Coordinates of C-alpha atoms in Angstrom, one line a residue:
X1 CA 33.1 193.1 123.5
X2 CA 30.9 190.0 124.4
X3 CA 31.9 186.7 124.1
X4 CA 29.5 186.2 121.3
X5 CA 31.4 188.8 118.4
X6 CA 32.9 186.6 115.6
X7 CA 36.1 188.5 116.0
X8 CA 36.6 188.1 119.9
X9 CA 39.0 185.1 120.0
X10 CA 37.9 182.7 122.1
X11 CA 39.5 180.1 124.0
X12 CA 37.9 177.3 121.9
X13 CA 39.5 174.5 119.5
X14 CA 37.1 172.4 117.5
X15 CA 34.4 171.3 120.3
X16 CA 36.9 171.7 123.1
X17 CA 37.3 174.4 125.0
X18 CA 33.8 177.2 125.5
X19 CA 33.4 181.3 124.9
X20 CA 34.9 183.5 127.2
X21 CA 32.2 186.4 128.1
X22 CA 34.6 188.4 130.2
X23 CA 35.5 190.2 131.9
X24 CA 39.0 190.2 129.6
X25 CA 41.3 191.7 127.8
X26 CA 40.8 190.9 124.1
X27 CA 43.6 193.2 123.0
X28 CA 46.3 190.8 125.0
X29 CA 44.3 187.3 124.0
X30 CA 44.6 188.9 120.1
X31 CA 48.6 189.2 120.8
X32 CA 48.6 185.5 122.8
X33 CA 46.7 183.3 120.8
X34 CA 49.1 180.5 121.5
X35 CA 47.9 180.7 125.4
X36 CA 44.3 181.7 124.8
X37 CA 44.5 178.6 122.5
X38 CA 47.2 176.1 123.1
X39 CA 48.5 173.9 120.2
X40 CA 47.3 170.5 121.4
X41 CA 51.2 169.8 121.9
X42 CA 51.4 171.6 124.7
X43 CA 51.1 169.7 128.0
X44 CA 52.0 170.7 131.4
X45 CA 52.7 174.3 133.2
X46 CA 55.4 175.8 132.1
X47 CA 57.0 179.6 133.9
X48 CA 56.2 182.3 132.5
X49 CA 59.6 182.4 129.7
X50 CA 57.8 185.8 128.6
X51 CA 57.6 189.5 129.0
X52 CA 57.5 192.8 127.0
X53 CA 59.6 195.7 127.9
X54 CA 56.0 197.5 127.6
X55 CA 54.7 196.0 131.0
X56 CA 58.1 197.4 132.6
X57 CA 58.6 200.4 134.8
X58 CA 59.7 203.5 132.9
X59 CA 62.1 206.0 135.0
X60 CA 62.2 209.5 133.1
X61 CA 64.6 211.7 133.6
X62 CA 65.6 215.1 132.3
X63 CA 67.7 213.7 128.9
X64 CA 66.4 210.1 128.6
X65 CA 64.5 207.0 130.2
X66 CA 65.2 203.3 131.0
X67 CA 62.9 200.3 131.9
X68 CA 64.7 197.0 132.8
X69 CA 63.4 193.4 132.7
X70 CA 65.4 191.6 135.7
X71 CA 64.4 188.5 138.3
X72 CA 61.8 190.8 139.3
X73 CA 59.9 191.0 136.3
X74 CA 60.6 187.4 135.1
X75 CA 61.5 185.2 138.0
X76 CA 62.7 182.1 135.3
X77 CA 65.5 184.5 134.5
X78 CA 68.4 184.0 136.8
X79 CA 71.4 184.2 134.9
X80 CA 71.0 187.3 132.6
X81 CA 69.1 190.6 132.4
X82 CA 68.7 193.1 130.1
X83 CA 67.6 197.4 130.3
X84 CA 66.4 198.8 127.7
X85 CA 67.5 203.0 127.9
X86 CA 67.5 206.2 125.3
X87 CA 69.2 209.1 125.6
X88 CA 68.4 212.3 123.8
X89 CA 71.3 214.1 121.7
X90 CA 73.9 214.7 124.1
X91 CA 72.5 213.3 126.9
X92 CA 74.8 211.0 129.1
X93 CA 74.5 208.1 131.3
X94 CA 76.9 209.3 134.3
X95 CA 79.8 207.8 134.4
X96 CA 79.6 204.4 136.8
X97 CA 80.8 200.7 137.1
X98 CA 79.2 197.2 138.2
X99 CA 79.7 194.5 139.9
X100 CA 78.5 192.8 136.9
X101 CA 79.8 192.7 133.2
X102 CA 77.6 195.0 130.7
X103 CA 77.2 194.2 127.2
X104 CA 74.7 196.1 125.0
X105 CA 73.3 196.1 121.1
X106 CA 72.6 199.7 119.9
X107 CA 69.0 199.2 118.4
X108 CA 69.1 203.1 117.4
X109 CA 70.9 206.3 116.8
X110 CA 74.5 206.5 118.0
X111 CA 76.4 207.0 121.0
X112 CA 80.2 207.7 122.3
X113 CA 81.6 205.2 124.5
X114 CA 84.4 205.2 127.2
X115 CA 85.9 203.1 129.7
X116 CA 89.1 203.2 131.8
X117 CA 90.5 199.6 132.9
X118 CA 92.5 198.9 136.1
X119 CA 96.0 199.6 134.7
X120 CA 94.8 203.1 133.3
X121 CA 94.5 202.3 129.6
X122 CA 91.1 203.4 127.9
X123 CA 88.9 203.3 125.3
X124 CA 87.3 205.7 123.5
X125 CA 84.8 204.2 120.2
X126 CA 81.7 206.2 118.7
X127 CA 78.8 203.5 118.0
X128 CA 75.7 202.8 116.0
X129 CA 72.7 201.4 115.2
X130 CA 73.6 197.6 115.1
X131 CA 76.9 198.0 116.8
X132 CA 77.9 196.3 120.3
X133 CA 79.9 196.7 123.4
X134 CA 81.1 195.3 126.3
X135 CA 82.5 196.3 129.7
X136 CA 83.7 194.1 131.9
X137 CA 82.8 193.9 135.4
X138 CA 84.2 196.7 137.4
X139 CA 85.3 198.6 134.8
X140 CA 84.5 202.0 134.7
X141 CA 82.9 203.7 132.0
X142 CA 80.0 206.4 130.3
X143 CA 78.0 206.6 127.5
X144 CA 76.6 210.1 125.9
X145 CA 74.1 210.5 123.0
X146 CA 75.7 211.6 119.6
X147 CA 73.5 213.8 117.4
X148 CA 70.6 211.6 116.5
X149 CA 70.1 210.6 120.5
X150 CA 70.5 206.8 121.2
X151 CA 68.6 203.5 121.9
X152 CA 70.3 200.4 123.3
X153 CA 69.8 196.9 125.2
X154 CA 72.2 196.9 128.1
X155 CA 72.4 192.8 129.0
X156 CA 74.4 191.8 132.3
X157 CA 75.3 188.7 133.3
X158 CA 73.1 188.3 136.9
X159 CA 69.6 188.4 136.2
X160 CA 68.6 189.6 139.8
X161 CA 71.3 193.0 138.7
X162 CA 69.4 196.3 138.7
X163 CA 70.2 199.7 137.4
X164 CA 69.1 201.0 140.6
X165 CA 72.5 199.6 141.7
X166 CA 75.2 200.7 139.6
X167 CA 78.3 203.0 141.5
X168 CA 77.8 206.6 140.3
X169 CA 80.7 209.0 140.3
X170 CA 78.3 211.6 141.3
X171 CA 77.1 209.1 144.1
X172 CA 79.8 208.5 145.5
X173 CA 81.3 212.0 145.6
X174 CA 78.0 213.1 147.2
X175 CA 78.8 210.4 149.7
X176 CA 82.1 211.7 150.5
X177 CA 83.7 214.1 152.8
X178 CA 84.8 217.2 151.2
X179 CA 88.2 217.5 153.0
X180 CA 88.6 213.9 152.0
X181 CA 87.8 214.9 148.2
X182 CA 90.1 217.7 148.7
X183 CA 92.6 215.8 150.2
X184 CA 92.5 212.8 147.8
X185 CA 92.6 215.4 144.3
X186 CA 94.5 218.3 145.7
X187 CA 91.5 220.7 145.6
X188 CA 90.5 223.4 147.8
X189 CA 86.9 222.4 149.4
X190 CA 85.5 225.4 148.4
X191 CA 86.4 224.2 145.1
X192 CA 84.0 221.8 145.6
X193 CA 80.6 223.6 146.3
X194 CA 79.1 223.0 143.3
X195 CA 79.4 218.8 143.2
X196 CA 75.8 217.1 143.1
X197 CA 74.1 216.7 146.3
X198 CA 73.0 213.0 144.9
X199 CA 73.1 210.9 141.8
X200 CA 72.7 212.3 138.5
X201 CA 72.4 208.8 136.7
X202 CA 71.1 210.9 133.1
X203 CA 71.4 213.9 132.6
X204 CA 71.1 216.4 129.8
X205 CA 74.4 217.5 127.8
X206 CA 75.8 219.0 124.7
X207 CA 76.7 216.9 121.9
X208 CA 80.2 215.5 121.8
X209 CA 83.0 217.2 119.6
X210 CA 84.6 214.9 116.5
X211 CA 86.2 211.7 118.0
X212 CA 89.9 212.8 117.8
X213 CA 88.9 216.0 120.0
X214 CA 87.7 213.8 123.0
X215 CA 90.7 211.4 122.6
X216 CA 93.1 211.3 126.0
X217 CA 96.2 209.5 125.5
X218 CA 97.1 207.7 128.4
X219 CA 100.5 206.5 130.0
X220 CA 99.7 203.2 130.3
X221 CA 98.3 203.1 126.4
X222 CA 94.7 201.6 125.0
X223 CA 92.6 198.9 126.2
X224 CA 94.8 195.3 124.4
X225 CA 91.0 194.6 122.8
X226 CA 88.6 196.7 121.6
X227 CA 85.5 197.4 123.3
X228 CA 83.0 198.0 121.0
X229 CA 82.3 195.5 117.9
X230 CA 80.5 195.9 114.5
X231 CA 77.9 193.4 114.1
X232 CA 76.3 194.1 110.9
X233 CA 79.7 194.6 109.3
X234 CA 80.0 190.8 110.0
X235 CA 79.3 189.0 107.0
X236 CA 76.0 186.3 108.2
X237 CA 75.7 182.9 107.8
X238 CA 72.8 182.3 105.1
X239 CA 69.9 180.1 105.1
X240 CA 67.0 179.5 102.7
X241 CA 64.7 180.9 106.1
X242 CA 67.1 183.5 106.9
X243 CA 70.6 184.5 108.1
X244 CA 72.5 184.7 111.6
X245 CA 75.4 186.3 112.8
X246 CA 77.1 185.0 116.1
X247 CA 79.4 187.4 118.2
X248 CA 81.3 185.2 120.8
X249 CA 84.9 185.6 122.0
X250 CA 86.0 184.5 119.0
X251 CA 84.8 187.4 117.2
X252 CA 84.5 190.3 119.5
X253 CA 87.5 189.1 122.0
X254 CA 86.9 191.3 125.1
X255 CA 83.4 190.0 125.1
X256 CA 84.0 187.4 127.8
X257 CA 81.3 186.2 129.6
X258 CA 78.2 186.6 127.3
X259 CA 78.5 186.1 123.6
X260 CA 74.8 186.6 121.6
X261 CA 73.1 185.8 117.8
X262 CA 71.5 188.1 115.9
X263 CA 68.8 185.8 114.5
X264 CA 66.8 187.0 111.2
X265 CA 63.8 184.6 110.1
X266 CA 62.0 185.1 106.6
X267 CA 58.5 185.4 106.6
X268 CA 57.5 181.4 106.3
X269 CA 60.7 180.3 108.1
X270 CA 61.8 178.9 111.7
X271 CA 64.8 178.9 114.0
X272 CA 65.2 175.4 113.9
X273 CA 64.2 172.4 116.5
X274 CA 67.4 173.0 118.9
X275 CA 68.7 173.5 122.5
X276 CA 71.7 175.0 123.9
X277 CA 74.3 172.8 125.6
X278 CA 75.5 175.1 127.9
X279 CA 73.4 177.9 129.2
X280 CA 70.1 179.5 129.7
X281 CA 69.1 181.5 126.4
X282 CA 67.9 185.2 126.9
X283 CA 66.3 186.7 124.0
X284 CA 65.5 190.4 122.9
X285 CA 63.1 190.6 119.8
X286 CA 64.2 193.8 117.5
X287 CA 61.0 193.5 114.9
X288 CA 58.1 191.3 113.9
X289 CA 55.8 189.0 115.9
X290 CA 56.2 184.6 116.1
X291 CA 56.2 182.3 118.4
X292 CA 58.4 180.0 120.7
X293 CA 57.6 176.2 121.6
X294 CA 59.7 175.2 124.0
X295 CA 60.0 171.6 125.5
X296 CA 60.9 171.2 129.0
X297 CA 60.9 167.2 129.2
X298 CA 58.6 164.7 131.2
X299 CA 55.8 165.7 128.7
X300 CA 56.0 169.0 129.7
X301 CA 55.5 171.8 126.5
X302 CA 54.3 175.0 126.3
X303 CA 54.0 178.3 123.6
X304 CA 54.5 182.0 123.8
X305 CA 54.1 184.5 121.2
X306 CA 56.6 187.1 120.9
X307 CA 56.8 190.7 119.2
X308 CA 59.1 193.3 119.1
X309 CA 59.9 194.9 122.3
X310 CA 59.6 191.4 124.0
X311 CA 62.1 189.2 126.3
X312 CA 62.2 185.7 126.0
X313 CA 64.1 182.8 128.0
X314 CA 64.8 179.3 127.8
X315 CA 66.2 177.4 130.4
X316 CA 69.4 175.2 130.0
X317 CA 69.4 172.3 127.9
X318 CA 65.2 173.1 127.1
X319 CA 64.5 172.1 122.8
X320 CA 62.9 175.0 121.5
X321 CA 62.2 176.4 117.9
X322 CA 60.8 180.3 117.4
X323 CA 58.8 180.4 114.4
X324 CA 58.1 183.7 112.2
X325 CA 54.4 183.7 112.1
X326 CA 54.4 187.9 109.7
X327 CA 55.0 188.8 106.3
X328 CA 58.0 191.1 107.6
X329 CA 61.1 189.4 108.9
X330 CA 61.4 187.7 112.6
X331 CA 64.5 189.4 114.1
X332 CA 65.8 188.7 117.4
X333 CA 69.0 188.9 120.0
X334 CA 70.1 185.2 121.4
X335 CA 72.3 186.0 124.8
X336 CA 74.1 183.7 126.8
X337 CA 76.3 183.9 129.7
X338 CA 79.3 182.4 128.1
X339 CA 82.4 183.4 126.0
X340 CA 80.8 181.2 123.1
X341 CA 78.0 180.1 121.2
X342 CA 76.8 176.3 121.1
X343 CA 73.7 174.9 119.5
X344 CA 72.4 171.3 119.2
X345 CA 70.2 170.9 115.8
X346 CA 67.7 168.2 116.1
X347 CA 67.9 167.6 113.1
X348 CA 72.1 167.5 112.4
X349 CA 71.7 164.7 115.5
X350 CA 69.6 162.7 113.9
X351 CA 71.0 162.7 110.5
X352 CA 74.6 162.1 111.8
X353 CA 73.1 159.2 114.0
X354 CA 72.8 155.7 112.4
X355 CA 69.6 156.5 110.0
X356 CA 67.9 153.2 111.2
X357 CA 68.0 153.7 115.0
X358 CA 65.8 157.4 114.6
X359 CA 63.8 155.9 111.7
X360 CA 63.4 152.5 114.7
X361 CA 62.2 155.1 117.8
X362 CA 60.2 157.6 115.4
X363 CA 58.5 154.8 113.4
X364 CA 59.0 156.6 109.9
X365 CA 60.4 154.9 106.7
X366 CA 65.1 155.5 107.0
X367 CA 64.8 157.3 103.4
X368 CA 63.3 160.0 105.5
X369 CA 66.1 160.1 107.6
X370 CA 68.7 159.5 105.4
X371 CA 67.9 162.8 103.8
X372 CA 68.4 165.0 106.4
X373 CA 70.9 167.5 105.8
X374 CA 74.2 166.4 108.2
X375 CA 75.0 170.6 108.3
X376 CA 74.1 172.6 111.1
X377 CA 70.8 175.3 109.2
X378 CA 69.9 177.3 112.1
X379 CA 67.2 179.2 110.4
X380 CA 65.1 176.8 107.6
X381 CA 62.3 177.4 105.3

């Protein structure tokens, strides 16, 4: 396209700003208009709080594939990072542990989950689309594809964590002497000439028998707190731009160090002037396109449009809003790496603030003020 056509955007705003005749990629100015064009509130050079799970490596493997978005792929994001994986109907994801604590949103499908904790209770849950998890750090555990395969966000709590790092079982038997094998299960080696020469990581399967068929009792008994939790049986918080439903400690208790939102904005509506008191903010956005301002102080601001598929992060203490900018509703994960949710609203501080002082420092009339609503609306019209 030249820099001419009507229907190229261009990086131009009234008489500021000139045509772009390329070389360019129109297709990624269409979907970033907000940086091809800036609002004139932006000021300053923001990092790069952006990037799509479609400009991630893909590894493929015989049952499934998985992309991650870590330090490596967005250097801002140092405290969280997130893979995005499918598996097809009774595929599995070996069983494995981290160093790090895994929590994960099932965006499709349906999986069967497991874990075994330290004093030999376990867990066994099947879960679905819109359904969450958590293991805690060095917890073992597997995941297998029930008869629809699976899609999920995995989210750990180190942004600079990688798949590529996990402790396989298949791994670390491969890494092991056979005698010691033997030794340590009371095998025969020759029992043992079959094992996998390296990782398996995924691998193909059958799908799993009905839950009670898989069950083990244990000795020791379950896990004290479950370790999956239904998020969409939760009944949200409604707005008049939407509806939200937080899952911290106090909601799904084993979920320990990260707690998330699962933000829905109407077409028209916002997630509202705010910033976390607390923690960086990781974001996974599940359907629809908007866009995030975010203000980083010292007259630094900058915008990012965001679709489905994309990751998002604001740092610590940054004001921010994420506005739905479609005619199909603005959903989206909020993840932090702590055992609960906090929000500051704007607009709750000002309106529980002496009206005169905000109506003194903004220079507006203190009936404006005065009618702010003093209740926290996370999502508004």
């Amino acid at each position: 396209m030249t820099g001419g056509d009507s229907a190229t955007p261009q990086p131009k705003r009234g008489q500021a700003g000139w045509q772009d005749p390329g070389p360019r990629d129109v297709l990624r100015d269409r979907q970033n208009p907000d940086l091809l064009t800036p609002p004139t509130t932006d000021a300053g050079t923001l990092p790069n709080l952006r990037f799509s799970f479609s400009d991630a490596h893909t590894r493929v493997q015989r049952g499934g594939w998985t992309r991650e978005v870590t330090v490596r792929e967005l250097p801002i994001a140092t405290e969280l990072c997130g893979v995005d994986m499918a598996l097809e109907p009774g595929a599995y994801r070996e069983m494995h542990w981290h160093k790090q604590s895994e929590w994960a949103y099932v965006s499709h499908g349906g999986a069967r989950i497991s874990a075994v904790d330290q004093e030999g209770r376990n867990f066994l849950g099947d879960v679905r689309a819109g359904d969450l998890w958590f293991f805690p750090q060095g917890v073992p555990h597997h995941i297998q594809a029930l008869d629809e395969g699976v899609e999920f966000l995995l989210v750990f709590d180190d942004g600079a964590f990688t798949e590529n790092s996990t402790f396989l079982i298949s791994d670390y038997f491969a890494h092991t002497p056979r005698d010691v094998l033997a030794k340590n299960f009371g095998w025969r080696p020759e029992q043992l000439d079959s094992i996998p020469e390296r990782e398996k990581y995924i691998f193909a399967g059958e799908v799993p028998p009905p839950l009670d068929r898989d069950r083990v009792v244990s000795p020791t008994g379950d896990v004290p707190r479950t370790l999956s939790h239904r998020l969409l049986a939760q009944e949200p918080q409604r707005f008049p731009g939407g509806q939200v439903r937080i899952a911290d400690v106090t909601r799904f208790a084993a979920s320990t160090t990260i707690c998330a939102a699962l933000v829905e904005v109407d077409p028209g509506g916002m997630r509202e002037l705010h910033w976390h008191p607390t923690d960086d903010e990781w974001q996974y956005y599940l359907s629809g396109h908007g866009r995030m301002g975010v203000f980083a102080s010292q007259g630094v601001a900058g915008t990012f449009d965001m679709r489905a598929g994309d990751v998002g992060y604001v740092p610590f203490a940054y004001g921010h809003y994420i506005e739905n900018l479609g005619t199909e509703p603005l959903v989206f994960l909020e993840m932090f790496r702590k055992p609960r949710f906090e929000s500051v609203s704007l607009t709750q501080w000002m309106a529980n603030t002496p009206p005169q002082v905000s109506a003194d420092i903004l220079n507006l009339p203190r009936e404006l003020i005065e009618a702010l609503p003093r209740d926290q609306r996370p999502v508004i019209r």
